[in-house]
Amino acid sequence: MKFLLVNDDGIQAPGLSSLLETVKPHGKAFVIAPQRERSGASHSITIGHPLRLLETELGFALDGTPVDCVKMGLRGQKWPVDFVLSGINNGPNLGTDALYSGTVAAALEAALLGVPALAFSLCGSSDYLPGASHFIAKLLFGKSTVLKRISELCPAAVLNINIPALPQEDIKGFKITRSAILRYENVMEKRLDHRGNPYYWMGGEPRCLGEPEEDWDLIAVERGYVSITPLRFDFTNYEQIPGLRLALAEDFA
Ligand code: MN
């Protein structure tokens, strides 16, 4: 089996080398990652300057975004890839935070290009990378038939996988979940520079929209389970199509 490995934390991130070590014994792995950290890059692409590709010990470093890396790695499918693996991200990609994530966007881009993808995030300290890697190895190469099922059932599959920051033995298992809806409060923190001019740090506290539900991704992680959420790149709100058609037909009759 052939894997393309990407991330948004950059080529030097410990999560990427962990993922490579996990996958290497089971197949061929090809790495292409941003040259520097591009967390929060979401689905952005580079069109204002040319891209430079640098060969490193681990794989290729591209001075672009995670989505640029996927486009470069899968271009023309010169090296046919069975799965794209993204991560292991340094920090969670839970709920609607996944919208900002370069790790998740790389997986979505892969699926858009016809290659199923899994995005992995470790919800805490990199001290717990061994536990996360152990779970990933079990999921991908253990008795689980997830890879086979994904490739058979849905070539555009994207799984957003969040792993709790716990020692291997304390991870209780996994749950198939849905994304929580998060809205941030107090997002911009104002500070003053040495000339007295204001500058701002993006931050804020996430608040759940609605009462927490049992099948939310962040609840699963909070309880010590790995959260697996299937995502898709089709943003269409199908429920609204009939109503919109009707309303517009009446308006323009
Ligand atoms: Mn990141």
Tab-separated table of C-alpha atoms and ligand atoms in Angstrom:
chain	number	residue	atom	x	y	z
A	1	MET	CA	0.000	0.000	0.000
A	2	LYS	CA	1.204	3.509	-0.845
A	3	PHE	CA	0.712	6.509	1.397
A	4	LEU	CA	1.263	10.221	0.933
A	5	LEU	CA	2.007	11.907	4.256
A	6	VAL	CA	1.343	15.611	4.807
A	7	ASN	CA	0.744	17.916	7.761
A	8	ASP	CA	0.283	21.583	8.643
A	9	ASP	CA	2.883	21.815	11.429
A	10	GLY	CA	5.775	21.707	8.985
A	11	ILE	CA	8.383	19.188	7.864
A	12	GLN	CA	10.198	19.300	11.223
A	13	ALA	CA	7.170	18.547	13.378
A	14	PRO	CA	7.543	15.522	15.675
A	15	GLY	CA	3.989	14.377	14.774
A	16	LEU	CA	4.989	13.916	11.134
A	17	SER	CA	8.041	11.766	11.890
A	18	SER	CA	5.928	9.725	14.327
A	19	LEU	CA	3.355	9.116	11.588
A	20	LEU	CA	6.091	8.126	9.153
A	21	GLU	CA	7.587	5.655	11.655
A	22	THR	CA	4.113	4.187	12.208
A	23	VAL	CA	3.391	3.686	8.509
A	24	LYS	CA	6.833	2.688	7.177
A	25	PRO	CA	6.786	-0.972	8.269
A	26	HIS	CA	3.453	-1.510	6.470
A	27	GLY	CA	3.851	0.136	3.095
A	28	LYS	CA	5.533	2.788	1.005
A	29	ALA	CA	5.367	6.313	2.351
A	30	PHE	CA	6.161	9.555	0.606
A	31	VAL	CA	6.340	12.783	2.631
A	32	ILE	CA	5.615	16.274	1.399
A	33	ALA	CA	5.030	18.904	4.065
A	34	PRO	CA	5.131	22.678	4.412
A	35	GLN	CA	8.604	24.087	4.996
A	36	ARG	CA	7.326	26.019	8.028
A	37	GLU	CA	4.322	25.706	10.295
A	38	ARG	CA	1.058	26.487	8.496
A	39	SER	CA	-1.484	25.690	11.225
A	40	GLY	CA	-4.702	27.603	10.579
A	41	ALA	CA	-3.990	27.761	6.839
A	42	SER	CA	-7.271	25.933	6.183
A	43	HIS	CA	-7.858	25.342	2.451
A	44	SER	CA	-5.632	28.179	1.227
A	45	ILE	CA	-3.410	27.793	-1.820
A	46	THR	CA	-0.394	29.724	-3.086
A	47	ILE	CA	-0.968	31.593	-6.325
A	48	GLY	CA	1.038	34.795	-5.754
A	49	HIS	CA	4.525	33.290	-5.983
A	50	PRO	CA	6.151	30.135	-7.372
A	51	LEU	CA	6.625	27.133	-5.118
A	52	ARG	CA	10.031	25.744	-4.205
A	53	LEU	CA	10.508	22.091	-3.352
A	54	LEU	CA	13.363	21.135	-1.078
A	55	GLU	CA	14.526	17.579	-0.475
A	56	THR	CA	15.148	16.718	3.187
A	57	GLU	CA	16.003	13.548	5.071
A	58	LEU	CA	12.355	12.876	5.867
A	59	GLY	CA	10.902	13.764	2.481
A	60	PHE	CA	10.052	16.930	0.572
A	61	ALA	CA	9.481	20.378	2.058
A	62	LEU	CA	7.394	22.832	0.042
A	63	ASP	CA	7.267	26.562	0.758
A	64	GLY	CA	3.484	26.473	0.459
A	65	THR	CA	0.352	25.473	2.336
A	66	PRO	CA	-0.823	21.985	3.303
A	67	VAL	CA	-3.247	21.981	0.345
A	68	ASP	CA	-0.378	22.996	-1.978
A	69	CYS	CA	1.502	19.953	-0.644
A	70	VAL	CA	-1.374	17.604	-1.503
A	71	LYS	CA	-1.724	19.104	-4.988
A	72	MET	CA	2.021	18.700	-5.515
A	73	GLY	CA	2.112	15.167	-4.052
A	74	LEU	CA	-0.809	13.899	-6.117
A	75	ARG	CA	-0.092	15.819	-9.323
A	76	GLY	CA	-0.918	13.632	-12.258
A	77	GLN	CA	-0.824	10.684	-9.838
A	78	LYS	CA	2.683	9.949	-11.108
A	79	TRP	CA	3.199	7.981	-7.961
A	80	PRO	CA	-0.251	6.400	-7.424
A	81	VAL	CA	-1.283	6.790	-3.806
A	82	ASP	CA	-3.845	4.616	-2.007
A	83	PHE	CA	-4.332	6.939	0.969
A	84	VAL	CA	-3.305	10.381	2.117
A	85	LEU	CA	-2.504	10.621	5.817
A	86	SER	CA	-2.362	14.074	7.409
A	87	GLY	CA	-0.770	14.840	10.791
A	88	ILE	CA	-0.232	13.907	13.484
A	89	ASN	CA	-1.322	17.457	14.271
A	90	ASN	CA	0.029	19.172	17.356
A	91	GLY	CA	-3.305	19.927	19.058
A	92	PRO	CA	-6.962	19.095	18.549
A	93	ASN	CA	-9.091	19.657	15.455
A	94	LEU	CA	-12.427	19.202	17.150
A	95	GLY	CA	-15.822	20.583	16.177
A	96	THR	CA	-15.950	23.501	13.783
A	97	ASP	CA	-12.279	24.239	14.586
A	98	ALA	CA	-11.687	21.758	11.763
A	99	LEU	CA	-12.751	24.558	9.392
A	100	TYR	CA	-9.533	26.464	10.180
A	101	SER	CA	-7.297	23.437	10.109
A	102	GLY	CA	-4.609	22.865	7.489
A	103	THR	CA	-4.381	19.244	8.669
A	104	VAL	CA	-8.048	18.627	7.877
A	105	ALA	CA	-7.975	20.725	4.673
A	106	ALA	CA	-5.127	18.571	3.320
A	107	ALA	CA	-7.305	15.484	3.843
A	108	LEU	CA	-10.325	17.156	2.195
A	109	GLU	CA	-8.191	18.196	-0.788
A	110	ALA	CA	-6.946	14.627	-1.202
A	111	ALA	CA	-10.520	13.339	-1.291
A	112	LEU	CA	-11.453	16.053	-3.785
A	113	LEU	CA	-8.637	14.723	-5.982
A	114	GLY	CA	-10.024	11.198	-5.620
A	115	VAL	CA	-7.799	9.760	-2.902
A	116	PRO	CA	-9.331	8.822	0.474
A	117	ALA	CA	-7.676	10.516	3.427
A	118	LEU	CA	-7.366	10.425	7.186
A	119	ALA	CA	-6.478	13.447	9.324
A	120	PHE	CA	-4.910	12.720	12.718
A	121	SER	CA	-4.689	15.168	15.610
A	122	LEU	CA	-3.285	14.674	19.092
A	123	CYS	CA	-5.348	16.707	21.571
A	124	GLY	CA	-2.476	17.749	23.851
A	125	SER	CA	1.212	17.377	24.631
A	126	SER	CA	3.523	15.639	22.149
A	127	ASP	CA	4.647	13.497	25.111
A	128	TYR	CA	1.650	11.353	24.179
A	129	LEU	CA	2.707	10.755	20.564
A	130	PRO	CA	3.626	7.101	21.325
A	131	GLY	CA	0.047	6.377	22.481
A	132	ALA	CA	-1.364	8.159	19.414
A	133	SER	CA	0.964	6.231	17.073
A	134	HIS	CA	-0.010	2.964	18.710
A	135	PHE	CA	-3.700	3.694	18.102
A	136	ILE	CA	-3.031	4.708	14.485
A	137	ALA	CA	-1.071	1.510	13.813
A	138	LYS	CA	-3.904	-0.550	15.290
A	139	LEU	CA	-6.545	1.321	13.279
A	140	LEU	CA	-4.691	1.155	9.968
A	141	PHE	CA	-2.849	-2.142	10.135
A	142	GLY	CA	-4.453	-4.181	12.927
A	143	LYS	CA	-7.512	-6.398	12.622
A	144	SER	CA	-9.568	-3.349	11.696
A	145	THR	CA	-10.684	-3.326	8.086
A	146	VAL	CA	-11.107	0.430	7.981
A	147	LEU	CA	-8.714	1.045	5.073
A	148	LYS	CA	-10.276	-1.699	2.950
A	149	ARG	CA	-13.790	-0.544	3.747
A	150	ILE	CA	-12.999	3.072	2.997
A	151	SER	CA	-11.486	2.294	-0.384
A	152	GLU	CA	-14.383	-0.010	-1.293
A	153	LEU	CA	-17.269	2.101	-0.083
A	154	CYS	CA	-16.216	5.674	-0.554
A	155	PRO	CA	-13.220	6.895	-2.567
A	156	ALA	CA	-13.928	10.446	-1.374
A	157	ALA	CA	-13.826	9.470	2.298
A	158	VAL	CA	-12.275	11.817	4.830
A	159	LEU	CA	-11.984	10.809	8.447
A	160	ASN	CA	-11.138	13.449	11.027
A	161	ILE	CA	-9.499	11.553	13.871
A	162	ASN	CA	-8.779	13.214	17.219
A	163	ILE	CA	-6.762	11.272	19.761
A	164	PRO	CA	-6.856	12.151	23.471
A	165	ALA	CA	-3.525	13.075	25.082
A	166	LEU	CA	-3.330	10.008	27.292
A	167	PRO	CA	-0.921	7.127	27.841
A	168	GLN	CA	-1.706	4.250	25.485
A	169	GLU	CA	-3.289	2.110	28.216
A	170	ASP	CA	-5.679	4.879	29.262
A	171	ILE	CA	-7.254	5.350	25.810
A	172	LYS	CA	-10.638	3.660	26.216
A	173	GLY	CA	-11.307	2.928	22.540
A	174	PHE	CA	-12.970	4.945	19.808
A	175	LYS	CA	-16.312	6.551	19.026
A	176	ILE	CA	-17.802	7.523	15.680
A	177	THR	CA	-18.858	11.111	16.248
A	178	ARG	CA	-20.164	14.307	14.680
A	179	SER	CA	-18.594	17.746	14.839
A	180	ALA	CA	-19.580	20.029	17.687
A	181	ILE	CA	-20.403	23.614	16.730
A	182	LEU	CA	-18.053	26.046	18.459
A	183	ARG	CA	-18.257	29.808	18.565
A	184	TYR	CA	-15.371	31.835	19.954
A	185	GLU	CA	-15.824	34.707	22.426
A	186	ASN	CA	-13.351	37.517	23.174
A	187	VAL	CA	-11.437	36.614	20.049
A	188	MET	CA	-9.154	39.638	19.666
A	189	GLU	CA	-6.846	40.514	22.518
A	190	LYS	CA	-5.657	44.123	22.244
A	191	ARG	CA	-2.148	45.072	23.361
A	192	LEU	CA	0.029	48.132	22.898
A	193	ASP	CA	3.459	48.187	21.296
A	194	HIS	CA	6.361	50.294	22.618
A	195	ARG	CA	5.103	53.281	20.596
A	196	GLY	CA	1.648	53.007	22.140
A	197	ASN	CA	0.067	51.690	18.943
A	198	PRO	CA	-2.402	48.838	19.316
A	199	TYR	CA	-1.853	45.312	17.986
A	200	TYR	CA	-4.014	42.246	18.354
A	201	TRP	CA	-3.562	38.561	19.165
A	202	MET	CA	-6.126	36.094	17.876
A	203	GLY	CA	-7.347	33.905	20.707
A	204	GLY	CA	-10.648	33.617	22.511
A	205	GLU	CA	-12.546	30.959	24.379
A	206	PRO	CA	-14.638	28.443	22.456
A	207	ARG	CA	-18.257	28.035	23.515
A	208	CYS	CA	-20.427	25.155	22.348
A	209	LEU	CA	-23.568	26.159	20.485
A	210	GLY	CA	-26.333	24.239	22.212
A	211	GLU	CA	-26.179	21.669	24.968
A	212	PRO	CA	-23.307	19.168	24.623
A	213	GLU	CA	-24.502	15.970	22.960
A	214	GLU	CA	-23.337	12.450	23.623
A	215	ASP	CA	-22.139	11.906	20.029
A	216	TRP	CA	-20.041	15.085	19.747
A	217	ASP	CA	-16.381	14.706	18.908
A	218	LEU	CA	-15.123	16.806	21.792
A	219	ILE	CA	-17.219	14.875	24.333
A	220	ALA	CA	-15.688	11.586	23.115
A	221	VAL	CA	-12.153	12.979	23.544
A	222	GLU	CA	-12.997	14.486	26.947
A	223	ARG	CA	-14.069	10.996	28.070
A	224	GLY	CA	-10.852	9.355	26.875
A	225	TYR	CA	-12.018	7.973	23.520
A	226	VAL	CA	-10.520	8.545	20.090
A	227	SER	CA	-13.044	10.506	18.046
A	228	ILE	CA	-13.582	9.540	14.402
A	229	THR	CA	-15.775	11.920	12.389
A	230	PRO	CA	-16.483	11.341	8.699
A	231	LEU	CA	-16.334	14.653	6.808
A	232	ARG	CA	-17.124	15.743	3.264
A	233	PHE	CA	-16.133	18.614	1.022
A	234	ASP	CA	-19.636	19.101	-0.385
A	235	PHE	CA	-20.933	22.120	1.577
A	236	THR	CA	-24.383	22.022	-0.067
A	237	ASN	CA	-27.259	22.366	2.373
A	238	TYR	CA	-29.556	19.813	0.714
A	239	GLU	CA	-32.419	20.416	3.158
A	240	GLN	CA	-32.777	23.988	1.932
A	241	ILE	CA	-32.882	23.256	-1.794
A	242	PRO	CA	-36.648	22.500	-2.140
A	243	GLY	CA	-37.652	25.515	-0.002
A	244	LEU	CA	-35.331	27.887	-1.879
A	245	ARG	CA	-36.582	26.636	-5.261
A	246	LEU	CA	-40.155	27.205	-4.168
A	247	ALA	CA	-39.517	30.644	-2.675
A	248	LEU	CA	-37.627	31.877	-5.740
A	249	ALA	CA	-40.200	30.392	-8.155
A	250	GLU	CA	-42.901	32.362	-6.330
A	251	ASP	CA	-40.821	35.571	-6.221
A	252	PHE	CA	-40.043	35.492	-9.930
A	253	ALA	CA	-43.400	34.157	-11.137
B	1	MN	MN	-1.131	22.255	13.179
